[in-house]
Every structure is written in structure tokens, then in C-alpha cells.
Amino acid sequence: MKPSASVIIPMHNGAEFIRQQLDALLVSLGGAPETEILVIDNRSTDPGPGVVKEWGTRTGAPVRIVPAHDKAGEPHARNVGFQAAHSDTILYCDADDAVSPAWISAQARALDSARYATGPLDTHQLNDPRIVDLRGQALFKSLPELPDGTPFAHGCNIGFQRNTLEELDGFDETYLIACDIEIGVRAARAGIDLAWAPEALVNYRLRSDFKGVYRQARAYGRSRRRIAEALGQDPRRVDVAQQARRVGWLVRHTPGLRDFGGRMKWAWVAGQVTGELGGRLPWQR
């Protein structure tokens, strides 16, 4: 029987958390039993694929491991996933998060009438209380938008009708960071509206070590240059006032490095500064 929805999970070395996400999906399947789960193994070198196989055998849930070894990168894994899916309703989540019980059914309902949908993220369940507001809440609680008002969906909570992905030619595999934002820009330009499904909540896991937070923030900062170019803006432009405010914040909050939460916030701001300023260099190509 053709499944009513296909859940796609890109995975590279996800052994530590994938079982928690699969358990959450098993609960969510209760409201959408005719759903398949595809875990896209993108060059994992840890026991992640074995964990998925054992989980499927133990639970009897409809899970498949799909190899995507020919090319590294999240957008490639996403494209391999939707091409291997058997449903016309394509839902994406990440290996290190945990969907809510209503996630599958809420996304599927939204896609009954919309071509592209997303929902909120919550940082409280999976994270140390000291870092739940590491990145603020504005982009997690309502429809996220770029500075020019273009809406986009976080890749860990995004759904498409298959024909929408086909019209957009899938994810741009040159965007190893921010492929979810880039496809949102193309969708908006194509006149494809992004629907907001408030019940399609995902519990989102933040980075919890200084190096991991810094690297992620720096990567996001770099990606903003290329996203600006996709929007038709000058990628060389620097918001000097914003960067000055951030540098001032870093100076004032240096004493906070003694505290765990303070260190993580400092790493996030510092990563954005170095990423956005570094984005002026030819890294884009």
C-alpha cells in the first residue's frame, strides 16, 4: 500500500540521538499509521545505521535505511530521500531532535491544502536550562523570515508536496549550510507560499559545547553572505553598526565566560561575527 506520508531523516553519525528521534516518531505514527520512515545514511562511520536497523526489528515500525554514500552533505541526503520515498507527502526532520506526538498528522493536514509547510521548534525539552534561550525564541515560535520578509522553514521541521520539490529541483547541493533557507528563497520567488502549522512542533537540540556552538554560528554567519546574494543583495555589504554592537556585547560579557550559559552565548555571538566578516572572502565559491 502506498504510504500516506514519507518521513525523511538525513543522518551522518547519528548513533547518539537517532533512537530518541525514532521513538518520538513511533508515538507520532499513532495519528498517521500509514507513514514510512526513511533514514538516509550519508557516509556514517559510527554505529548509527545499526541502531536504526535494530530499532526497526524491535519495534516493527516501517523504517528503511537508504544509502547516500556517493556525495557528502545534508542537501544531497535530502534529495536522495525524497527520490526514494513512496509517498507524495514528504516530511523532513533531523536525527538529533524529537518530534511531538502530533507532528506527522499536523504536517500532513497542512500539506492537504498547502504545497510547503513548517511549524514551531521548542528548545526546553532536550537542552540544559541554561542554554534554552541561546539563540532567542523569535525564530522558533512563529514563521521565520529573512530580514527582507522572505519566509523560510527550519530544515528540521519542513514538509513539501512532492510536486513542489520536483518543481524546485530539490535542494541545492552546493549549499552545505542553509540549504533550507535557500530553497525557501526559491519557493518564494516561484510564488509558493509557506504554510504555518502550529501543532507540528519539533523539540530542537542545541549544540552544548563551546566549539560546537562557535562553529555552527560561524557557519551560519558565512551562509548569510550567500543568501544575500540569492536575494539579489550585495554579498559584500557589511552592517557595520550591527557588527559593532556585537563586538561591544562580547567585550561587556567577557566576565560571563566563567559561567556555562555565558560561555555558550559568547561563542554564539563570536561565531556570527567571525562568520559574517569572513563571508567577505571568496569562500562562497
Coordinates of C-alpha atoms in Angstrom, one line a residue:
M1 CA 0.0 0.0 0.0
K2 CA 1.3 3.5 -0.9
P3 CA 2.1 5.3 2.4
S4 CA 0.2 8.5 3.2
A5 CA 3.4 10.3 4.1
S6 CA 7.2 9.7 4.0
V7 CA 9.4 11.0 6.9
I8 CA 13.0 11.6 5.8
I9 CA 15.8 11.8 8.3
P10 CA 19.3 12.7 6.9
M11 CA 21.9 11.1 9.1
H12 CA 25.6 11.3 9.4
N13 CA 27.0 9.7 12.5
G14 CA 23.7 9.9 14.4
A15 CA 24.1 7.0 16.7
E16 CA 24.0 9.1 19.9
F17 CA 20.5 10.5 19.3
I18 CA 18.7 8.8 16.4
R19 CA 16.9 6.3 18.7
Q20 CA 15.3 9.1 20.6
Q21 CA 14.0 10.6 17.4
L22 CA 12.7 7.3 16.1
D23 CA 10.9 6.7 19.4
A24 CA 9.3 10.1 19.1
L25 CA 8.2 9.3 15.5
L26 CA 6.8 5.9 16.7
V27 CA 4.5 7.9 19.0
S28 CA 3.6 10.3 16.2
L29 CA 2.8 7.4 13.9
G30 CA -0.2 6.7 16.1
G31 CA -2.0 9.6 14.4
A32 CA -0.8 8.7 10.9
P33 CA -0.2 4.9 10.8
E34 CA 0.2 4.7 7.0
T35 CA 3.6 6.6 7.2
E36 CA 7.0 5.3 6.2
I37 CA 10.3 6.4 7.8
L38 CA 13.5 6.7 5.6
V39 CA 16.8 7.2 7.4
I40 CA 19.3 8.5 4.8
D41 CA 22.7 7.3 5.7
N42 CA 25.2 9.9 4.5
R43 CA 28.6 8.3 5.0
S44 CA 28.2 7.4 8.6
T45 CA 31.2 5.9 10.3
D46 CA 29.6 5.3 13.7
P47 CA 27.0 2.6 14.7
G48 CA 24.1 4.8 13.6
P49 CA 22.8 2.5 10.7
G50 CA 23.0 -0.5 13.0
V51 CA 21.0 1.4 15.7
V52 CA 18.3 2.1 13.1
K53 CA 18.2 -1.5 11.9
E54 CA 17.9 -2.8 15.5
W55 CA 15.2 -0.3 16.3
G56 CA 13.2 -1.3 13.2
T57 CA 13.5 -5.0 14.0
R58 CA 12.5 -4.5 17.6
T59 CA 9.5 -2.2 17.0
G60 CA 8.3 -3.5 13.7
A61 CA 7.9 0.1 12.5
P62 CA 8.1 0.9 8.8
V63 CA 11.7 2.2 8.6
R64 CA 14.1 1.9 5.8
I65 CA 17.8 2.8 5.7
V66 CA 18.7 4.4 2.3
P67 CA 22.4 4.8 1.5
A68 CA 23.6 8.2 0.2
H69 CA 27.3 7.5 0.1
D70 CA 28.2 8.9 -3.2
K71 CA 28.3 12.5 -2.0
A72 CA 28.6 14.1 1.4
G73 CA 26.2 16.8 2.6
E74 CA 22.8 17.3 4.1
P75 CA 21.2 18.7 0.9
H76 CA 22.3 15.6 -1.1
A77 CA 20.8 13.3 1.6
R78 CA 17.6 15.3 1.5
N79 CA 17.4 14.8 -2.3
V80 CA 18.2 11.1 -2.1
G81 CA 15.4 10.8 0.5
F82 CA 12.6 12.4 -1.5
Q83 CA 13.6 10.4 -4.6
A84 CA 13.4 7.2 -2.7
A85 CA 10.2 8.0 -0.9
H86 CA 7.0 6.2 -1.9
S87 CA 4.5 9.0 -0.8
D88 CA 3.6 12.3 -2.4
T89 CA 3.8 14.0 1.1
I90 CA 7.4 14.5 2.1
L91 CA 8.3 15.4 5.7
Y92 CA 11.8 16.2 6.9
C93 CA 13.2 16.1 10.4
D94 CA 16.7 15.7 11.9
A95 CA 18.4 12.7 13.6
D96 CA 19.2 14.6 16.8
D97 CA 15.8 16.1 17.6
A98 CA 12.5 14.7 18.7
V99 CA 9.2 15.4 17.0
S100 CA 6.0 15.9 19.0
P101 CA 3.2 13.3 19.0
A102 CA 1.1 15.4 16.7
W103 CA 3.9 16.3 14.3
I104 CA 3.2 13.9 11.4
S105 CA -0.6 14.4 11.3
A106 CA -0.3 18.2 11.7
Q107 CA 2.2 18.5 8.8
A108 CA 0.1 16.1 6.7
R109 CA -3.0 18.2 7.3
A110 CA -1.2 21.4 6.4
L111 CA 0.0 19.8 3.1
D112 CA -3.5 18.8 2.2
S113 CA -4.0 22.4 1.0
A114 CA -0.5 23.9 1.1
R115 CA 2.5 23.0 -1.0
Y116 CA 5.1 23.7 1.6
A117 CA 4.8 23.8 5.4
T118 CA 6.6 24.2 8.7
G119 CA 5.9 24.5 12.4
P120 CA 7.4 25.7 15.7
L121 CA 10.5 24.5 17.5
D122 CA 10.9 24.1 21.2
T123 CA 14.3 24.2 23.0
H124 CA 13.2 23.3 26.5
Q125 CA 12.8 19.5 26.4
L126 CA 16.2 18.4 25.0
N127 CA 18.6 21.1 26.4
D128 CA 20.2 22.3 29.6
P129 CA 18.0 25.0 31.1
R130 CA 21.0 27.4 31.0
I131 CA 21.0 27.5 27.2
V132 CA 17.4 27.2 26.1
D133 CA 17.5 30.9 25.0
L134 CA 20.9 30.6 23.5
R135 CA 19.6 31.8 20.1
G136 CA 16.5 33.5 21.4
Q137 CA 13.0 32.3 20.6
A138 CA 11.6 34.6 17.9
L139 CA 12.7 32.3 15.0
F140 CA 11.3 29.2 16.8
K141 CA 7.9 30.3 17.9
S142 CA 6.5 31.8 14.7
L143 CA 7.1 31.7 11.0
P144 CA 10.8 32.6 10.5
E145 CA 11.6 35.3 8.0
L146 CA 14.7 36.7 6.5
P147 CA 15.4 40.5 7.0
D148 CA 13.6 41.3 3.8
G149 CA 10.5 39.4 4.9
T150 CA 11.1 36.2 2.8
P151 CA 9.7 33.3 4.9
F152 CA 11.7 30.0 5.3
A153 CA 11.4 26.8 7.2
H154 CA 14.0 25.2 9.5
G155 CA 15.2 22.1 7.9
C156 CA 14.5 20.0 11.0
N157 CA 10.7 20.8 10.6
I158 CA 9.7 21.1 7.0
G159 CA 7.2 19.4 4.7
F160 CA 6.6 19.5 0.9
Q161 CA 4.2 18.1 -1.6
R162 CA 6.4 16.0 -3.9
N163 CA 5.5 18.1 -7.0
T164 CA 6.8 21.2 -5.2
L165 CA 10.2 19.6 -4.6
E166 CA 10.2 18.5 -8.2
E167 CA 9.3 21.9 -9.5
L168 CA 12.1 23.4 -7.4
D169 CA 14.6 20.7 -8.5
G170 CA 15.1 19.7 -4.9
F171 CA 17.7 21.2 -2.5
D172 CA 20.7 23.0 -4.0
E173 CA 23.5 20.6 -3.1
T174 CA 26.1 23.4 -3.2
Y175 CA 24.6 24.9 0.0
L176 CA 26.1 22.6 2.6
I177 CA 24.9 25.2 5.2
A178 CA 21.5 26.9 4.9
C179 CA 20.0 24.7 2.1
D180 CA 16.7 25.0 3.9
I181 CA 16.8 28.8 3.7
E182 CA 18.0 28.8 0.1
I183 CA 15.1 26.6 -1.0
G184 CA 12.8 28.9 0.8
V185 CA 14.1 31.8 -1.2
R186 CA 13.4 29.9 -4.5
A187 CA 10.0 28.9 -3.3
A188 CA 9.0 32.5 -2.5
R189 CA 10.3 33.6 -5.9
A190 CA 8.2 30.9 -7.6
G191 CA 5.1 32.1 -5.7
I192 CA 4.9 29.1 -3.5
D193 CA 3.5 30.1 -0.1
L194 CA 4.9 28.6 3.2
A195 CA 2.1 27.4 5.5
W196 CA 2.4 27.6 9.3
A197 CA 1.3 24.5 11.2
P198 CA 1.3 25.4 14.9
E199 CA 0.7 21.9 16.1
A200 CA 3.6 20.5 14.0
L201 CA 6.1 21.1 16.8
V202 CA 9.7 19.7 17.0
N203 CA 11.8 19.5 20.1
Y204 CA 15.1 21.0 18.9
R205 CA 18.5 20.1 20.3
L206 CA 21.0 22.9 20.5
R207 CA 24.8 22.5 20.5
S208 CA 26.1 22.2 24.1
D209 CA 29.8 22.7 23.8
F210 CA 31.8 25.9 23.2
K211 CA 33.5 24.6 20.0
G212 CA 30.3 23.2 18.5
V213 CA 28.3 26.4 19.2
Y214 CA 31.0 28.6 17.8
R215 CA 31.4 26.5 14.6
Q216 CA 27.7 26.4 14.0
A217 CA 27.3 30.2 14.5
R218 CA 30.3 30.9 12.2
A219 CA 28.9 28.6 9.5
Y220 CA 25.5 30.4 9.7
G221 CA 27.3 33.7 9.6
R222 CA 29.1 32.7 6.4
S223 CA 26.0 31.5 4.8
R224 CA 24.2 34.8 5.2
R225 CA 26.5 36.3 2.6
R226 CA 25.5 33.7 0.0
I227 CA 21.8 34.0 1.0
A228 CA 22.1 37.8 0.5
E229 CA 23.4 37.1 -3.0
A230 CA 20.4 34.7 -3.7
L231 CA 18.1 37.6 -2.7
G232 CA 19.8 39.9 -5.2
Q233 CA 21.6 41.9 -2.5
D234 CA 25.2 42.8 -2.4
P235 CA 27.0 39.9 -0.6
R236 CA 30.0 42.2 0.2
R237 CA 27.9 44.6 2.3
V238 CA 28.6 44.6 6.0
D239 CA 26.2 46.0 8.6
V240 CA 28.9 47.9 10.4
A241 CA 26.6 49.1 13.2
Q242 CA 25.3 45.6 13.9
Q243 CA 28.8 44.2 14.0
A244 CA 29.9 47.0 16.3
R245 CA 27.1 46.2 18.7
R246 CA 28.0 42.5 18.7
V247 CA 31.7 43.3 19.4
G248 CA 30.7 45.6 22.2
W249 CA 28.4 42.9 23.6
L250 CA 31.4 40.4 23.5
V251 CA 33.6 42.9 25.4
R252 CA 31.0 43.6 28.0
H253 CA 30.2 39.9 28.6
T254 CA 33.7 38.6 28.7
P255 CA 33.3 38.0 32.5
G256 CA 30.4 35.7 31.7
L257 CA 32.8 33.2 30.2
R258 CA 33.2 31.8 33.7
D259 CA 29.6 30.5 33.5
F260 CA 28.4 27.7 31.3
G261 CA 25.5 29.6 29.9
G262 CA 27.6 32.7 29.4
R263 CA 30.3 30.8 27.5
M264 CA 27.7 29.3 25.1
K265 CA 26.1 32.7 24.4
W266 CA 29.5 34.3 24.0
A267 CA 30.5 31.5 21.5
W268 CA 27.3 32.1 19.5
V269 CA 27.8 35.8 19.1
A270 CA 31.5 35.5 18.4
G271 CA 30.8 32.8 15.8
Q272 CA 28.3 35.1 14.0
V273 CA 30.8 38.0 13.9
T274 CA 33.7 36.0 12.5
G275 CA 31.4 34.1 10.1
E276 CA 29.8 37.3 8.6
L277 CA 33.1 39.2 8.4
G278 CA 34.8 36.1 6.9
G279 CA 32.0 35.9 4.4
R280 CA 33.5 38.8 2.5
L281 CA 36.3 36.4 1.3
P282 CA 35.9 34.1 -1.7
W283 CA 34.7 31.2 0.5
Q284 CA 31.4 31.4 -1.4
R285 CA 32.7 29.6 -4.5

